[in-house]
GROMACS .gro file of N, CA and C in nm:
model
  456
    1UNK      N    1   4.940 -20.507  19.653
    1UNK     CA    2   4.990 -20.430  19.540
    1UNK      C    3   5.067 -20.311  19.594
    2UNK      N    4   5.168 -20.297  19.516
    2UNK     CA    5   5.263 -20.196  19.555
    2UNK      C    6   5.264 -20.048  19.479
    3UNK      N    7   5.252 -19.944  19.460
    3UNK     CA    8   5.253 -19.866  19.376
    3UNK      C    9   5.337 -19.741  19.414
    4UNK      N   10   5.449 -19.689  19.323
    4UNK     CA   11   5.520 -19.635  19.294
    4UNK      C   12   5.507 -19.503  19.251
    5UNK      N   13   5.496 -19.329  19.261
    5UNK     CA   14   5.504 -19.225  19.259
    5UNK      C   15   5.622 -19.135  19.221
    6UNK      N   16   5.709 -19.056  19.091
    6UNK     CA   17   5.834 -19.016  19.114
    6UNK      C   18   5.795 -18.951  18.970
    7UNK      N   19   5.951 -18.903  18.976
    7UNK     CA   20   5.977 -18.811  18.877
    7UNK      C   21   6.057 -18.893  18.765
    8UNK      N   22   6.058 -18.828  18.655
    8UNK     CA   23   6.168 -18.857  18.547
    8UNK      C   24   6.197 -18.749  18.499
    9UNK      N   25   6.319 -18.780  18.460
    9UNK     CA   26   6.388 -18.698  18.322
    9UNK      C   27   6.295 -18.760  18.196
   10UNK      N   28   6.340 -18.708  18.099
   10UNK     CA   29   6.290 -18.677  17.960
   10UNK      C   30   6.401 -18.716  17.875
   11UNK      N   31   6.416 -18.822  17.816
   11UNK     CA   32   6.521 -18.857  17.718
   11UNK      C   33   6.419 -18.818  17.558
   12UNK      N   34   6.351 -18.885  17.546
   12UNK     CA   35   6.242 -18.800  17.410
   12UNK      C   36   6.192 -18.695  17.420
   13UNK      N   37   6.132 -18.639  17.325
   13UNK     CA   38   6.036 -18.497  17.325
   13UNK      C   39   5.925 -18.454  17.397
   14UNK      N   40   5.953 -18.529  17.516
   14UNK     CA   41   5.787 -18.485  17.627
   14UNK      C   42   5.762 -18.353  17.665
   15UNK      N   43   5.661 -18.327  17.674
   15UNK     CA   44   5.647 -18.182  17.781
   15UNK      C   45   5.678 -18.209  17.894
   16UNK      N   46   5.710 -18.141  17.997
   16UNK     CA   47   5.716 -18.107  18.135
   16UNK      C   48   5.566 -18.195  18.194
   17UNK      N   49   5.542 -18.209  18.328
   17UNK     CA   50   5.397 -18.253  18.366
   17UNK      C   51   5.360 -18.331  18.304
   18UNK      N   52   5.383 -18.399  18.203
   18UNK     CA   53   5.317 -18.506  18.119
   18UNK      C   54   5.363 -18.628  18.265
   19UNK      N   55   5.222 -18.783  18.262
   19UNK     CA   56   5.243 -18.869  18.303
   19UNK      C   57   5.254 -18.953  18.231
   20UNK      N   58   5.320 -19.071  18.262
   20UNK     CA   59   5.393 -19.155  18.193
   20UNK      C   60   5.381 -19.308  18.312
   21UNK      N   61   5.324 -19.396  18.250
   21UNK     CA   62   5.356 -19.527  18.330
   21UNK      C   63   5.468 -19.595  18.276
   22UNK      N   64   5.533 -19.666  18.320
   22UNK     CA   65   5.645 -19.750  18.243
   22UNK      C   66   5.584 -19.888  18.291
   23UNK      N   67   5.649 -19.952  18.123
   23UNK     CA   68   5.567 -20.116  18.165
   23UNK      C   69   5.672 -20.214  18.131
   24UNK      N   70   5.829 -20.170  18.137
   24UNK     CA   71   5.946 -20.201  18.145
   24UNK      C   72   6.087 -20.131  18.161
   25UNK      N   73   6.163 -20.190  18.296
   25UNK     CA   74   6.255 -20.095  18.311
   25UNK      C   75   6.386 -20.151  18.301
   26UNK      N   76   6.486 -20.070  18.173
   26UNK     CA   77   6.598 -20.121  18.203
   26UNK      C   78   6.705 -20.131  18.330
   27UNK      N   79   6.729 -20.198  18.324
   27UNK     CA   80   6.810 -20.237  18.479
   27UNK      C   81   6.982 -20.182  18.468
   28UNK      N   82   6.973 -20.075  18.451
   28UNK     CA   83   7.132 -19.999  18.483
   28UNK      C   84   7.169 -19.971  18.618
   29UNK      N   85   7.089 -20.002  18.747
   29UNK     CA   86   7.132 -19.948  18.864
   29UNK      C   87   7.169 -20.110  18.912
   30UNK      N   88   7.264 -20.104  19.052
   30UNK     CA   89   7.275 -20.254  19.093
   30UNK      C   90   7.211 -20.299  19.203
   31UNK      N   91   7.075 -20.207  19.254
   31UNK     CA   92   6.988 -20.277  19.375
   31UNK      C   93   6.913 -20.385  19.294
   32UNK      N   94   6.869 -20.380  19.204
   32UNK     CA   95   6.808 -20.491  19.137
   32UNK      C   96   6.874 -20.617  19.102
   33UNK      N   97   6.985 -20.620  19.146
   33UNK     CA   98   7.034 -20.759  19.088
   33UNK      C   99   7.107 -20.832  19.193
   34UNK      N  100   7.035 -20.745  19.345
   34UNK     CA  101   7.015 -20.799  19.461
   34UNK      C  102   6.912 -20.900  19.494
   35UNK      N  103   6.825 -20.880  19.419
   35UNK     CA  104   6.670 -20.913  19.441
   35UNK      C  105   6.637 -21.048  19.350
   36UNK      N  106   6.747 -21.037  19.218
   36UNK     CA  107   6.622 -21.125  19.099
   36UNK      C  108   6.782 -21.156  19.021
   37UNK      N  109   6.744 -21.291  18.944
   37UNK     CA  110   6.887 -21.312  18.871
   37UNK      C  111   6.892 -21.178  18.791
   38UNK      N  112   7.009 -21.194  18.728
   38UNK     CA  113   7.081 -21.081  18.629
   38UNK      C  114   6.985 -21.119  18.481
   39UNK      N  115   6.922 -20.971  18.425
   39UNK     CA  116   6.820 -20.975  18.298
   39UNK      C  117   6.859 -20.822  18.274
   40UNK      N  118   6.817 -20.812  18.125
   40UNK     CA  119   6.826 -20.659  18.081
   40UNK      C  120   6.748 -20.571  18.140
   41UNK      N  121   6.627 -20.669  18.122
   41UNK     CA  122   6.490 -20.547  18.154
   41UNK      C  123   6.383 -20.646  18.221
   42UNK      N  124   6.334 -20.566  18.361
   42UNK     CA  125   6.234 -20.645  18.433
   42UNK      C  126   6.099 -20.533  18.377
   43UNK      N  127   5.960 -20.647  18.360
   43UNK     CA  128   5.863 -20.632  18.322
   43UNK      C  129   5.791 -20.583  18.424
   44UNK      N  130   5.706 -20.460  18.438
   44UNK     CA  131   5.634 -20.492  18.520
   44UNK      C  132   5.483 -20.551  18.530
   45UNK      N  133   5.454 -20.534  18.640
   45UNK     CA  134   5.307 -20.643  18.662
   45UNK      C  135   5.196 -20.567  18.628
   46UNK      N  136   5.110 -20.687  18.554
   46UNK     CA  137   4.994 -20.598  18.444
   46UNK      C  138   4.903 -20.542  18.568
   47UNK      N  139   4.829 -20.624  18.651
   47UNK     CA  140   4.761 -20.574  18.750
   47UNK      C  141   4.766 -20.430  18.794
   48UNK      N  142   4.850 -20.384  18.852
   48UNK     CA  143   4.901 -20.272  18.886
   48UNK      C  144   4.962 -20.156  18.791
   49UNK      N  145   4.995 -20.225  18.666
   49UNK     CA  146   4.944 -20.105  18.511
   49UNK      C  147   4.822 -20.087  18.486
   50UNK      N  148   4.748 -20.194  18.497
   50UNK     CA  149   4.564 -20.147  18.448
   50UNK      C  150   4.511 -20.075  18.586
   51UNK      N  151   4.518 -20.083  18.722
   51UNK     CA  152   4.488 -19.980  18.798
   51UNK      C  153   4.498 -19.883  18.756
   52UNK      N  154   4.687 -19.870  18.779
   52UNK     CA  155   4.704 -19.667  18.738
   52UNK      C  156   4.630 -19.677  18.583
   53UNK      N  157   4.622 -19.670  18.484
   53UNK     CA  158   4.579 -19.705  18.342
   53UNK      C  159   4.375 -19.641  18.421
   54UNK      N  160   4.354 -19.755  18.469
   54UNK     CA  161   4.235 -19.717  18.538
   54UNK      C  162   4.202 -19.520  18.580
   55UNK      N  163   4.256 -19.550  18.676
   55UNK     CA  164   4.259 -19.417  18.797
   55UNK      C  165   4.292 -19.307  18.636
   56UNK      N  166   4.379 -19.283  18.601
   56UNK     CA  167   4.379 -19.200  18.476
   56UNK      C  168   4.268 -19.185  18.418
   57UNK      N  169   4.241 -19.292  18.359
   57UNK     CA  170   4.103 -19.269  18.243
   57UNK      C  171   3.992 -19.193  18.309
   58UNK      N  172   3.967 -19.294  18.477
   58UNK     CA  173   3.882 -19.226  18.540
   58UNK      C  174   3.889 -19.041  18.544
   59UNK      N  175   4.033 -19.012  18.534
   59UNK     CA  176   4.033 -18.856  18.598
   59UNK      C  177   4.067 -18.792  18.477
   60UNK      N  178   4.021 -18.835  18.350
   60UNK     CA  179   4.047 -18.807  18.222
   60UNK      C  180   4.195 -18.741  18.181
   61UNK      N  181   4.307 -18.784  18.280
   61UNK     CA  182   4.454 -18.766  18.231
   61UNK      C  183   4.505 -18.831  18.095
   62UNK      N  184   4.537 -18.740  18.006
   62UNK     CA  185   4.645 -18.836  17.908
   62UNK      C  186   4.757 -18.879  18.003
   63UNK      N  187   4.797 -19.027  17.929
   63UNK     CA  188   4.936 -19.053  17.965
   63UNK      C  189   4.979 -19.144  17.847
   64UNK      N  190   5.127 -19.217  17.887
   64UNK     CA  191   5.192 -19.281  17.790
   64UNK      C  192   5.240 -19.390  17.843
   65UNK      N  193   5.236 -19.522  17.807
   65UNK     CA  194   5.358 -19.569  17.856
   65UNK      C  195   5.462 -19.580  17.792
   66UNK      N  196   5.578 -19.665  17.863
   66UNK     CA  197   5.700 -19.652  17.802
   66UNK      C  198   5.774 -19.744  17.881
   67UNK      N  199   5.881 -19.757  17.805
   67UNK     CA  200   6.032 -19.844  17.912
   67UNK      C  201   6.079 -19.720  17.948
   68UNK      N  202   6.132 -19.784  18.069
   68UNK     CA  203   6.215 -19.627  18.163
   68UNK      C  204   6.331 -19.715  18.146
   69UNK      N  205   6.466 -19.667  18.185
   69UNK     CA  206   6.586 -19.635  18.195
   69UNK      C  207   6.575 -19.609  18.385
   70UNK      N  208   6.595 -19.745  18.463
   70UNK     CA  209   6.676 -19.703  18.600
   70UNK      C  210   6.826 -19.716  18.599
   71UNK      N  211   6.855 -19.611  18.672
   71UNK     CA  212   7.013 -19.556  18.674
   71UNK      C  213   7.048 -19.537  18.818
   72UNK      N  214   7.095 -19.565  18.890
   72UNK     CA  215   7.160 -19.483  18.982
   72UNK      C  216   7.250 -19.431  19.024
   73UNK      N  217   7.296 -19.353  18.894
   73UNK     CA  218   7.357 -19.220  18.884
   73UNK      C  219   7.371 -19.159  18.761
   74UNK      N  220   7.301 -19.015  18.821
   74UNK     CA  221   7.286 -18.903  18.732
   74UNK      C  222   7.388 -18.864  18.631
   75UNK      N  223   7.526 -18.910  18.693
   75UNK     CA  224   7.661 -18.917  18.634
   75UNK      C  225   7.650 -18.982  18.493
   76UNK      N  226   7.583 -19.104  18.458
   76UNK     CA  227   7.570 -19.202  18.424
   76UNK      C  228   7.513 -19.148  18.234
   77UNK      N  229   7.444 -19.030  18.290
   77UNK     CA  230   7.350 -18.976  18.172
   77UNK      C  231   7.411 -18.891  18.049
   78UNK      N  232   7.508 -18.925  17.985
   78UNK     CA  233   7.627 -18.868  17.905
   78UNK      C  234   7.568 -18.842  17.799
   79UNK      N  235   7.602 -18.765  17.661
   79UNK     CA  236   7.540 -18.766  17.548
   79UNK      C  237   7.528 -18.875  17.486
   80UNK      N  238   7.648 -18.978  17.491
   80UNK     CA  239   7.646 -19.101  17.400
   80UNK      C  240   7.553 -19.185  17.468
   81UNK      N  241   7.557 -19.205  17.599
   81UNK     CA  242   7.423 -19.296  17.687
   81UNK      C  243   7.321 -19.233  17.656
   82UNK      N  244   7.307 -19.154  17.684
   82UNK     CA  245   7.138 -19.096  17.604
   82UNK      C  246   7.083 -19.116  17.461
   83UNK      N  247   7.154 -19.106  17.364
   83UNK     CA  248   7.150 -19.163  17.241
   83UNK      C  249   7.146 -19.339  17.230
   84UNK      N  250   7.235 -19.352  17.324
   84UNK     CA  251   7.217 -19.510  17.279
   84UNK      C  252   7.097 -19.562  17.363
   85UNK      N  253   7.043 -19.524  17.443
   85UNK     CA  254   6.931 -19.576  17.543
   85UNK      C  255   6.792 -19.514  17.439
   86UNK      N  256   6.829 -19.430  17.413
   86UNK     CA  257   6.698 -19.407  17.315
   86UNK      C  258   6.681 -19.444  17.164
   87UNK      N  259   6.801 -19.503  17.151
   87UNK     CA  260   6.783 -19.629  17.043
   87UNK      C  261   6.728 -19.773  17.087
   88UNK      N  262   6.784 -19.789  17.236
   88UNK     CA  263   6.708 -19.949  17.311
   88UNK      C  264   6.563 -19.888  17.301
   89UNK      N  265   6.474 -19.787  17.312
   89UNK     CA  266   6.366 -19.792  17.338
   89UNK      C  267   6.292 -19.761  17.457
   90UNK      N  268   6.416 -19.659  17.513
   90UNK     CA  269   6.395 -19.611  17.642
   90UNK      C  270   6.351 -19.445  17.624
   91UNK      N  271   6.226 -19.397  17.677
   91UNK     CA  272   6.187 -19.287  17.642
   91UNK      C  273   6.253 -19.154  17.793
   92UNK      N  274   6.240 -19.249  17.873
   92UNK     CA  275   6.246 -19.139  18.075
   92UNK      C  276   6.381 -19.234  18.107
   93UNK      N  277   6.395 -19.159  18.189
   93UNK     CA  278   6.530 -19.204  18.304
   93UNK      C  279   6.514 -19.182  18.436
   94UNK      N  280   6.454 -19.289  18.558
   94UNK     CA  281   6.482 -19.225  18.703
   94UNK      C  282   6.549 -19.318  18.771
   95UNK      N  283   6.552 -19.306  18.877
   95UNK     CA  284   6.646 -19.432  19.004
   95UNK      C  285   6.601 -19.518  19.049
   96UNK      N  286   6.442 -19.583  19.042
   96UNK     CA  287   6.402 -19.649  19.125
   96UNK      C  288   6.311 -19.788  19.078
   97UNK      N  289   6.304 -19.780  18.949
   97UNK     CA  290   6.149 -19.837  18.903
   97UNK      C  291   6.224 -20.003  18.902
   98UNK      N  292   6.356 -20.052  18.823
   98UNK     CA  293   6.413 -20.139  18.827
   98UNK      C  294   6.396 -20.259  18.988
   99UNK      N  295   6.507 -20.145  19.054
   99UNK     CA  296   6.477 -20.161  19.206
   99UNK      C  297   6.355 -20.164  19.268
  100UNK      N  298   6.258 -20.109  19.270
  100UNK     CA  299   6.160 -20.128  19.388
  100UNK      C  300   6.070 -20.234  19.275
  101UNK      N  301   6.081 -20.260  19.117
  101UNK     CA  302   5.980 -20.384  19.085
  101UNK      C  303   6.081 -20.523  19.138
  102UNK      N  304   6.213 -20.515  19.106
  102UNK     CA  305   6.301 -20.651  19.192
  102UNK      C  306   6.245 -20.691  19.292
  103UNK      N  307   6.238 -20.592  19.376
  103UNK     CA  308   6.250 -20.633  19.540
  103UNK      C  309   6.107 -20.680  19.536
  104UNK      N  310   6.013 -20.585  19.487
  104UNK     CA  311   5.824 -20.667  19.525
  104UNK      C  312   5.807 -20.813  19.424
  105UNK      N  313   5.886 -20.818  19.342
  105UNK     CA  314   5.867 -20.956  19.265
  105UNK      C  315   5.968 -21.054  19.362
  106UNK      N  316   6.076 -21.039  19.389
  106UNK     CA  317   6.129 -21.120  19.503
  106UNK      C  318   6.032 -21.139  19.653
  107UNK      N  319   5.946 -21.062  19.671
  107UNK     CA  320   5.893 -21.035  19.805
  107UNK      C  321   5.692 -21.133  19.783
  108UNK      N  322   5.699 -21.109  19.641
  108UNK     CA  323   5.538 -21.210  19.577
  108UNK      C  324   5.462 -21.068  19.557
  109UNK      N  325   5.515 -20.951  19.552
  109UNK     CA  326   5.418 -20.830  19.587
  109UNK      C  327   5.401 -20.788  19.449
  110UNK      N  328   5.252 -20.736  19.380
  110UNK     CA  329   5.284 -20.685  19.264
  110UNK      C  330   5.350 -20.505  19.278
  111UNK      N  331   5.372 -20.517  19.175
  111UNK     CA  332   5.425 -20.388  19.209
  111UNK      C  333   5.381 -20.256  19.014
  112UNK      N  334   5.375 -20.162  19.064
  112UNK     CA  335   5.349 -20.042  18.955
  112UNK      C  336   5.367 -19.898  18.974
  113UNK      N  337   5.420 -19.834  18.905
  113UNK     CA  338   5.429 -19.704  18.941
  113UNK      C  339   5.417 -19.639  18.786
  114UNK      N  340   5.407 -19.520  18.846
  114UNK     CA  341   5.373 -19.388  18.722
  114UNK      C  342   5.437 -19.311  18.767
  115UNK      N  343   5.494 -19.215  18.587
  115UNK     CA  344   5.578 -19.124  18.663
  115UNK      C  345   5.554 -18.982  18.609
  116UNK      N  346   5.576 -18.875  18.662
  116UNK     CA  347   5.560 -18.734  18.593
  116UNK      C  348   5.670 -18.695  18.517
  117UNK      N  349   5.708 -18.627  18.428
  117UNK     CA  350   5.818 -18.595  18.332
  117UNK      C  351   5.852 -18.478  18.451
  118UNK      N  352   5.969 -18.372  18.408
  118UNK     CA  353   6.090 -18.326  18.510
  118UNK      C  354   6.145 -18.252  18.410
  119UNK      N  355   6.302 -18.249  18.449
  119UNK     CA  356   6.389 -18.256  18.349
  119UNK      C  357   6.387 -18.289  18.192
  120UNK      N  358   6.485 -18.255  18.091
  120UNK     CA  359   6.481 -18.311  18.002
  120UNK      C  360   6.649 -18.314  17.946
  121UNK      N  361   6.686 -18.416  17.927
  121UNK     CA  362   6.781 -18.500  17.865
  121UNK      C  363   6.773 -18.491  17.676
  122UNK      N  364   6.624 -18.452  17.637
  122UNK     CA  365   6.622 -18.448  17.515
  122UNK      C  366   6.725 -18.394  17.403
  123UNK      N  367   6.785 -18.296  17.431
  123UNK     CA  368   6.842 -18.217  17.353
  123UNK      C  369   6.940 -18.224  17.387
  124UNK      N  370   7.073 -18.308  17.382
  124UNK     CA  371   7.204 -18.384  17.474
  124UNK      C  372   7.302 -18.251  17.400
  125UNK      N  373   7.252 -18.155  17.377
  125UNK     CA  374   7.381 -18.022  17.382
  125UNK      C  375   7.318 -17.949  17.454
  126UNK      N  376   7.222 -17.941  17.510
  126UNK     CA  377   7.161 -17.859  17.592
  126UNK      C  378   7.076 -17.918  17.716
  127UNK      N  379   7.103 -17.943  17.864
  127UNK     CA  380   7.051 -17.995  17.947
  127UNK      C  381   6.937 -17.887  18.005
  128UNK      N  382   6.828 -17.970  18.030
  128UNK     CA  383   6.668 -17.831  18.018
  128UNK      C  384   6.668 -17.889  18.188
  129UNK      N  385   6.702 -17.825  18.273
  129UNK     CA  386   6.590 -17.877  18.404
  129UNK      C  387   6.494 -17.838  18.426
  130UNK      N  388   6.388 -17.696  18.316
  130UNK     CA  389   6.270 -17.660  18.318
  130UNK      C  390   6.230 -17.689  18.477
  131UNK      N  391   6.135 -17.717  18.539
  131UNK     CA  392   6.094 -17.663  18.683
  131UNK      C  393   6.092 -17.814  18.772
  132UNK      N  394   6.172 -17.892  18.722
  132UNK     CA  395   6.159 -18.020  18.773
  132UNK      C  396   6.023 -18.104  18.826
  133UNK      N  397   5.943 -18.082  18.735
  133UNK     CA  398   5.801 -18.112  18.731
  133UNK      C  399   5.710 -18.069  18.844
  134UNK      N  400   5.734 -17.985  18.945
  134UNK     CA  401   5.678 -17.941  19.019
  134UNK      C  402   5.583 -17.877  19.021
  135UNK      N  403   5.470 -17.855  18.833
  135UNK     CA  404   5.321 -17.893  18.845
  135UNK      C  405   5.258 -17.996  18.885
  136UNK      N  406   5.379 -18.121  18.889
  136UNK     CA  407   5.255 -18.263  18.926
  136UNK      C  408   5.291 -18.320  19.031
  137UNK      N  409   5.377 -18.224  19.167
  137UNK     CA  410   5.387 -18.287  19.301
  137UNK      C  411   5.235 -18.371  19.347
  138UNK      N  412   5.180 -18.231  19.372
  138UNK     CA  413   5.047 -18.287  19.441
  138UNK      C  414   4.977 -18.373  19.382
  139UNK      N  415   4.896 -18.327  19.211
  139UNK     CA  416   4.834 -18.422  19.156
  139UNK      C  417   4.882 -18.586  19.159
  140UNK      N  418   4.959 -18.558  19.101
  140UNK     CA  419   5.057 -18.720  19.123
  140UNK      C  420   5.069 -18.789  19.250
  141UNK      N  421   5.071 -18.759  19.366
  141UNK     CA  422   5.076 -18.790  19.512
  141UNK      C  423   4.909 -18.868  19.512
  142UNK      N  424   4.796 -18.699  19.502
  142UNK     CA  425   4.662 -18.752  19.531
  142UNK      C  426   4.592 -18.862  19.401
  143UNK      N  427   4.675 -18.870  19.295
  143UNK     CA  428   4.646 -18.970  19.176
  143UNK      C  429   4.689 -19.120  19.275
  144UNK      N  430   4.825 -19.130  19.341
  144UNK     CA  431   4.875 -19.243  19.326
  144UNK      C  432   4.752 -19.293  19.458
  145UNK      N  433   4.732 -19.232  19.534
  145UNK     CA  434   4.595 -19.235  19.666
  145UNK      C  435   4.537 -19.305  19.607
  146UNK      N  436   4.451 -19.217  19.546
  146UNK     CA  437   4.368 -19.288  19.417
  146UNK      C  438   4.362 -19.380  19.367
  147UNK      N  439   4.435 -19.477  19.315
  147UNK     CA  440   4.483 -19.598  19.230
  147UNK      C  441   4.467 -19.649  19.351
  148UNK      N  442   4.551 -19.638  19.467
  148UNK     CA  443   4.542 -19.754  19.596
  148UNK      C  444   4.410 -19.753  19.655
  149UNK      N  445   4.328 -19.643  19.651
  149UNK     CA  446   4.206 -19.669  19.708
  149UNK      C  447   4.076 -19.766  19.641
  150UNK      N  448   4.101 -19.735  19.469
  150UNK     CA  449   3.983 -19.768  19.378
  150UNK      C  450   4.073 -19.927  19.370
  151UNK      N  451   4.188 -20.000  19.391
  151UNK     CA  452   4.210 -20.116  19.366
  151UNK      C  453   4.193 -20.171  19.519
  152UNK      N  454   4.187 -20.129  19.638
  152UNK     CA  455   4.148 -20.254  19.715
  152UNK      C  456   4.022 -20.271  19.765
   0.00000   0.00000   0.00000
């Protein structure tokens, strides 16, 4: 099992520090379509959602899930793309979740990650980078430990 650690932006109304698993990511970046035929949105693997899902409950964290939005590029994040991605049902936006579930489903590996909120995209006349989530470096690091230790 593979598990995944990072930040997001905020396309909905999240707080800052809030965690967030995603349990589908749209595929806007093009490392993923290195890995796996061409699809909108790769699913990720339940196994490795009910861990982190696990490790949370255990450490009595709220979280959420959600579809993320992978992008790879920040460029990419315009007012009209933000509106229209949060009509698909996309709540966060980061670079990687698309890509690194491709490559471990091409590879037989499950794969999962969780992410901390950051930035916020919410308010597309006003860009918030609030403290770039840098309450949940550490926690989030010694959480994702966690999940890898209590699943093998």
């Amino acid at each position: 099992m593979k598990i995944a650690v990072g930040s997001c932006g905020v396309l909905a109304d999240l707080p800052e520090d809030a965690f967030i698993v995603p349990v589908k990511a749209l595929r806007a970046e093009g490392t993923s379509y290195h890995y796996l035929p061409a699809s909108r949105y790769i699913e990720l693997d339940q196994e490795p959602i009910a861990a982190i899902e696990s490790s949370f409950n255990k450490h009595d964290l709220p979280f959420v899930t959600c579809t993320t939005w992978t992008t790879d590029g920040f460029f990419r994040e315009t007012k009209d793309m933000v509106r229209y991605r949060l009509e698909e049902g996309c709540s966060v936006v980061e670079m990687e979740c698309a890509a690194l579930a491709a490559c471990c489903r091409k590879r037989g590996a499950k794969f999962g990650q969780f992410l901390f909120t950051a930035d916020s995209l919410a308010n597309v006349h006003e860009y918030d980078a609030r403290s770039f989530g840098t309450g949940s470096h550490e926690k989030a690091l010694l959480l994702g430990l966690d999940v890898l230790r209590d699943y093998n």
